Amino acid sequence: DIQMTQSPSSLSASVGDRITITCRASQRIDIYLNWYQHKPGKAPKLLIYAASSLQSGVPSRFSGSASGTDFTLTISSLQAEDFASYYCQQSFNTPLTFGGGTKVEI
Amino acid sequence: EVQLVESGGGLVQPGRSLRLSCAVSGFTFDRYAMHWVRQAPGKGLEWVSGISYNSATRSYADSVKGRFTISRDNSKNSLSLEMNSLRAEDTALYYCVKDARTIADYFDYWGQGTLVTVSS
């Protein structure tokens, strides 16, 4: 199974900050890497698919990039509504696997 | 509007069975793969199982393989998860999830979830 190692597990930031979350795959997954935002009591929301494609309706302050087996989610200017947990997910093969998550706190 | 509505969760004793259902609307159901994803209390997201658009391919997480069975009825726009030999570690909020493709890829719509509690 492909292991997804996400870091950091949590971070504290302020409105307006630029933050970066990293996900490392245990083997090659090409660009089959997706990012989700999850707020308590809500359904998770797709942000980025195929490593760097922005899902329709998602603000442009969210971006994704890839370098080998390392993937990055960047929020260029953190907004109040962005405080949530973020998860990466590989779709290169089954079983599909998620990273452990990153909780972004104020 | 895409809607995914889960049902069937509840309190069940260890070793017993439970069947989750998901009613979908707002998209052409038989064109997309579907999945179940769960979140245990205080834990992260875990993919449980997925099924291709035509039911030809079904996949499972190692943690549920041999105990859970995913199925779909394209004539009724419904997805199911039969869960047998339930364990305390299966306690979680179970989400019904739509894939963006015909086979397993990424998840573009999620339901609100149904809670399964396994306890004596």
Coordinates of C-alpha atoms in Angstrom, one line a residue:
Chain A
D1 CA 0.0 0.0 0.0
I2 CA 1.1 3.6 -0.7
Q3 CA 1.8 5.5 2.5
M4 CA 1.2 9.3 2.5
T5 CA 3.2 11.2 5.1
Q6 CA 1.8 14.7 5.7
S7 CA 3.5 17.5 7.6
P8 CA 3.1 19.3 9.9
S9 CA 0.3 17.6 11.8
S10 CA -0.7 21.0 13.1
L11 CA 0.3 24.6 12.7
S12 CA -0.7 28.0 14.1
A13 CA -1.0 30.9 11.8
S14 CA -2.6 34.3 11.5
V15 CA -5.0 35.9 8.9
G16 CA -2.9 37.0 5.9
D17 CA -0.1 34.5 6.5
R18 CA 1.2 32.3 3.7
I19 CA 1.2 28.6 4.7
T20 CA 2.5 25.4 3.2
I21 CA 1.5 21.9 3.9
T22 CA 3.6 19.0 2.5
C23 CA 2.7 15.4 1.6
R24 CA 5.2 12.8 0.7
A25 CA 4.3 9.5 -1.0
S26 CA 6.1 6.3 -0.2
Q27 CA 6.5 5.5 -3.9
R28 CA 5.9 7.1 -7.3
I29 CA 2.3 8.4 -7.8
D30 CA 2.9 10.7 -10.8
I31 CA 0.4 13.5 -10.2
Y32 CA -2.4 11.4 -8.7
L33 CA -2.5 13.6 -5.6
N34 CA -5.5 15.5 -4.3
W35 CA -6.2 17.9 -1.4
Y36 CA -9.3 18.3 0.8
Q37 CA -10.4 20.8 3.4
H38 CA -12.4 19.5 6.3
K39 CA -14.2 21.6 8.9
P40 CA -15.8 20.1 12.1
G41 CA -19.4 19.1 11.4
K42 CA -19.1 19.6 7.7
A43 CA -18.5 17.3 4.7
P44 CA -14.9 17.5 3.4
K45 CA -14.4 19.7 0.4
L46 CA -12.2 19.0 -2.7
L47 CA -9.6 21.8 -3.2
I48 CA -7.0 20.5 -5.6
Y49 CA -6.9 17.5 -7.9
A50 CA -4.1 16.0 -10.0
A51 CA -1.6 17.8 -7.8
S52 CA -2.2 21.3 -9.1
S53 CA -5.6 21.6 -10.7
L54 CA -7.9 24.0 -8.8
Q55 CA -11.4 22.6 -8.3
S56 CA -14.2 24.8 -9.6
G57 CA -15.3 27.4 -7.1
V58 CA -12.2 27.2 -4.9
P59 CA -10.5 30.5 -4.3
S60 CA -7.2 31.1 -6.2
R61 CA -5.3 31.6 -2.9
F62 CA -5.1 27.8 -2.8
S63 CA -2.5 26.2 -5.0
G64 CA -0.8 22.8 -5.3
S65 CA 2.5 21.7 -6.7
A66 CA 4.5 18.5 -7.1
S67 CA 8.2 17.5 -7.2
G68 CA 8.8 13.8 -7.5
T69 CA 7.1 12.2 -4.6
D70 CA 6.7 15.4 -2.7
F71 CA 3.5 17.5 -2.9
T72 CA 2.7 20.9 -1.5
L73 CA -0.5 22.7 -0.7
T74 CA -0.1 26.5 -0.4
I75 CA -2.5 29.1 0.9
S76 CA -1.1 32.4 -0.2
S77 CA -3.0 34.6 2.2
L78 CA -4.8 32.8 5.0
Q79 CA -8.4 33.9 5.6
A80 CA -10.6 33.3 8.6
E81 CA -12.6 30.7 6.8
D82 CA -9.5 28.7 6.0
F83 CA -9.0 27.5 9.6
A84 CA -9.7 23.8 9.2
S85 CA -8.0 20.5 8.7
Y86 CA -6.4 19.6 5.4
Y87 CA -5.8 16.1 3.9
C88 CA -3.9 14.8 0.9
Q89 CA -5.0 11.7 -0.8
Q90 CA -3.3 9.5 -3.5
S91 CA -5.3 8.0 -6.3
F92 CA -2.5 6.3 -8.1
N93 CA -3.8 2.9 -7.1
T94 CA -6.0 1.2 -4.6
P95 CA -6.2 1.0 -1.7
L96 CA -6.6 4.8 -1.9
T97 CA -4.9 6.4 1.0
F98 CA -5.0 9.7 2.9
G99 CA -2.3 11.6 4.7
G100 CA -2.7 12.0 8.4
G101 CA -4.0 15.5 8.1
T102 CA -2.9 19.0 9.1
K103 CA -4.9 21.1 11.5
V104 CA -4.5 24.8 10.8
E105 CA -5.3 26.9 13.9
I106 CA -5.3 30.5 14.8
Chain B
E1 CA -27.7 20.0 -7.2
V2 CA -25.7 17.0 -6.2
Q3 CA -27.0 15.3 -3.1
L4 CA -25.7 12.3 -1.2
V5 CA -27.8 11.1 1.8
E6 CA -26.5 8.4 4.0
S7 CA -28.7 6.2 6.3
G8 CA -28.4 3.0 8.3
G9 CA -26.0 4.1 11.0
G10 CA -26.5 3.4 14.7
L11 CA -25.4 1.5 17.8
V12 CA -24.4 -2.1 17.2
Q13 CA -22.8 -4.8 19.3
P14 CA -19.3 -6.2 18.4
G15 CA -19.6 -9.1 16.0
R16 CA -22.9 -8.0 14.6
S17 CA -23.8 -6.6 11.2
L18 CA -25.1 -3.3 9.8
R19 CA -26.0 -2.1 6.3
L20 CA -25.4 1.5 5.3
S21 CA -27.2 3.0 2.3
C22 CA -26.7 6.2 0.3
A23 CA -29.4 7.8 -1.9
V24 CA -28.0 10.1 -4.6
S25 CA -29.5 12.7 -6.9
G26 CA -28.4 15.5 -9.1
F27 CA -26.1 13.7 -11.3
T28 CA -26.0 10.7 -13.7
F29 CA -25.2 8.0 -11.1
D30 CA -24.2 5.2 -13.5
R31 CA -21.3 7.3 -14.9
Y32 CA -19.2 7.6 -11.8
A33 CA -17.4 5.5 -9.3
M34 CA -18.5 5.7 -5.7
H35 CA -16.8 5.3 -2.3
W36 CA -17.2 5.0 1.4
V37 CA -14.8 7.0 3.5
R38 CA -14.9 7.1 7.3
Q39 CA -13.6 9.2 10.2
A40 CA -13.2 7.7 13.6
P41 CA -13.5 10.0 16.6
G42 CA -10.5 12.3 16.9
K43 CA -8.8 10.6 13.9
G44 CA -8.3 11.5 10.2
L45 CA -10.0 10.4 7.1
E46 CA -9.8 6.7 6.0
W47 CA -10.9 5.4 2.7
V48 CA -13.0 2.2 3.3
S49 CA -14.2 0.9 -0.1
G50 CA -14.9 1.9 -3.7
I51 CA -16.9 0.6 -6.6
S52 CA -16.5 1.5 -10.3
Y53 CA -19.4 2.9 -12.3
N54 CA -20.5 -0.5 -13.6
S55 CA -19.7 -2.5 -10.5
A56 CA -16.9 -4.4 -12.3
T57 CA -14.3 -3.3 -9.9
R58 CA -14.7 -3.2 -6.1
S59 CA -11.8 -2.4 -3.8
Y60 CA -11.4 -2.4 0.0
A61 CA -9.1 -1.1 2.7
D62 CA -7.1 -3.9 4.3
S63 CA -8.8 -3.1 7.6
V64 CA -12.2 -4.1 6.2
K65 CA -11.4 -6.6 3.5
G66 CA -13.4 -9.8 4.0
R67 CA -15.9 -8.2 6.4
F68 CA -17.4 -5.3 4.3
T69 CA -19.1 -5.5 0.9
I70 CA -19.8 -2.5 -1.3
S71 CA -22.6 -2.6 -3.9
R72 CA -24.6 -0.3 -6.1
D73 CA -27.9 -0.3 -7.8
N74 CA -27.7 2.0 -10.8
S75 CA -31.5 1.6 -11.5
K76 CA -32.2 3.0 -8.0
N77 CA -29.4 5.6 -7.8
S78 CA -28.2 3.9 -4.6
L79 CA -25.0 2.8 -3.0
S80 CA -24.7 0.3 -0.1
L81 CA -22.1 -1.0 2.4
E82 CA -22.8 -4.3 4.1
M83 CA -20.7 -4.4 7.3
N84 CA -20.2 -7.8 9.0
S85 CA -18.2 -8.9 12.1
L86 CA -18.1 -5.3 13.3
R87 CA -15.4 -4.3 15.7
A88 CA -15.0 -1.4 18.1
E89 CA -12.4 0.1 15.7
D90 CA -15.1 0.4 13.0
T91 CA -16.8 3.1 15.1
A92 CA -16.8 6.2 12.9
L93 CA -18.7 8.6 10.8
Y94 CA -19.2 7.0 7.4
Y95 CA -19.3 9.3 4.4
C96 CA -20.8 8.4 1.0
V97 CA -18.6 9.9 -1.6
K98 CA -18.9 10.5 -5.4
D99 CA -15.8 10.1 -7.5
A100 CA -15.1 12.5 -10.4
R101 CA -14.3 9.6 -12.7
T102 CA -15.7 6.2 -13.7
I103 CA -13.0 4.4 -11.7
A104 CA -11.3 5.4 -8.5
D105 CA -9.7 8.8 -8.6
Y106 CA -10.6 11.9 -6.6
F107 CA -13.8 12.8 -4.6
D108 CA -15.7 15.8 -5.7
Y109 CA -18.9 15.4 -3.6
W110 CA -19.4 14.1 -0.1
G111 CA -22.5 13.3 2.0
Q112 CA -23.0 14.5 5.5
G113 CA -22.2 11.1 7.0
T114 CA -23.9 8.5 9.1
L115 CA -22.5 7.5 12.5
V116 CA -21.8 3.9 13.3
T117 CA -21.0 3.0 16.9
V118 CA -19.8 -0.5 17.8
S119 CA -20.1 -1.1 21.4
S120 CA -21.5 -3.7 23.9

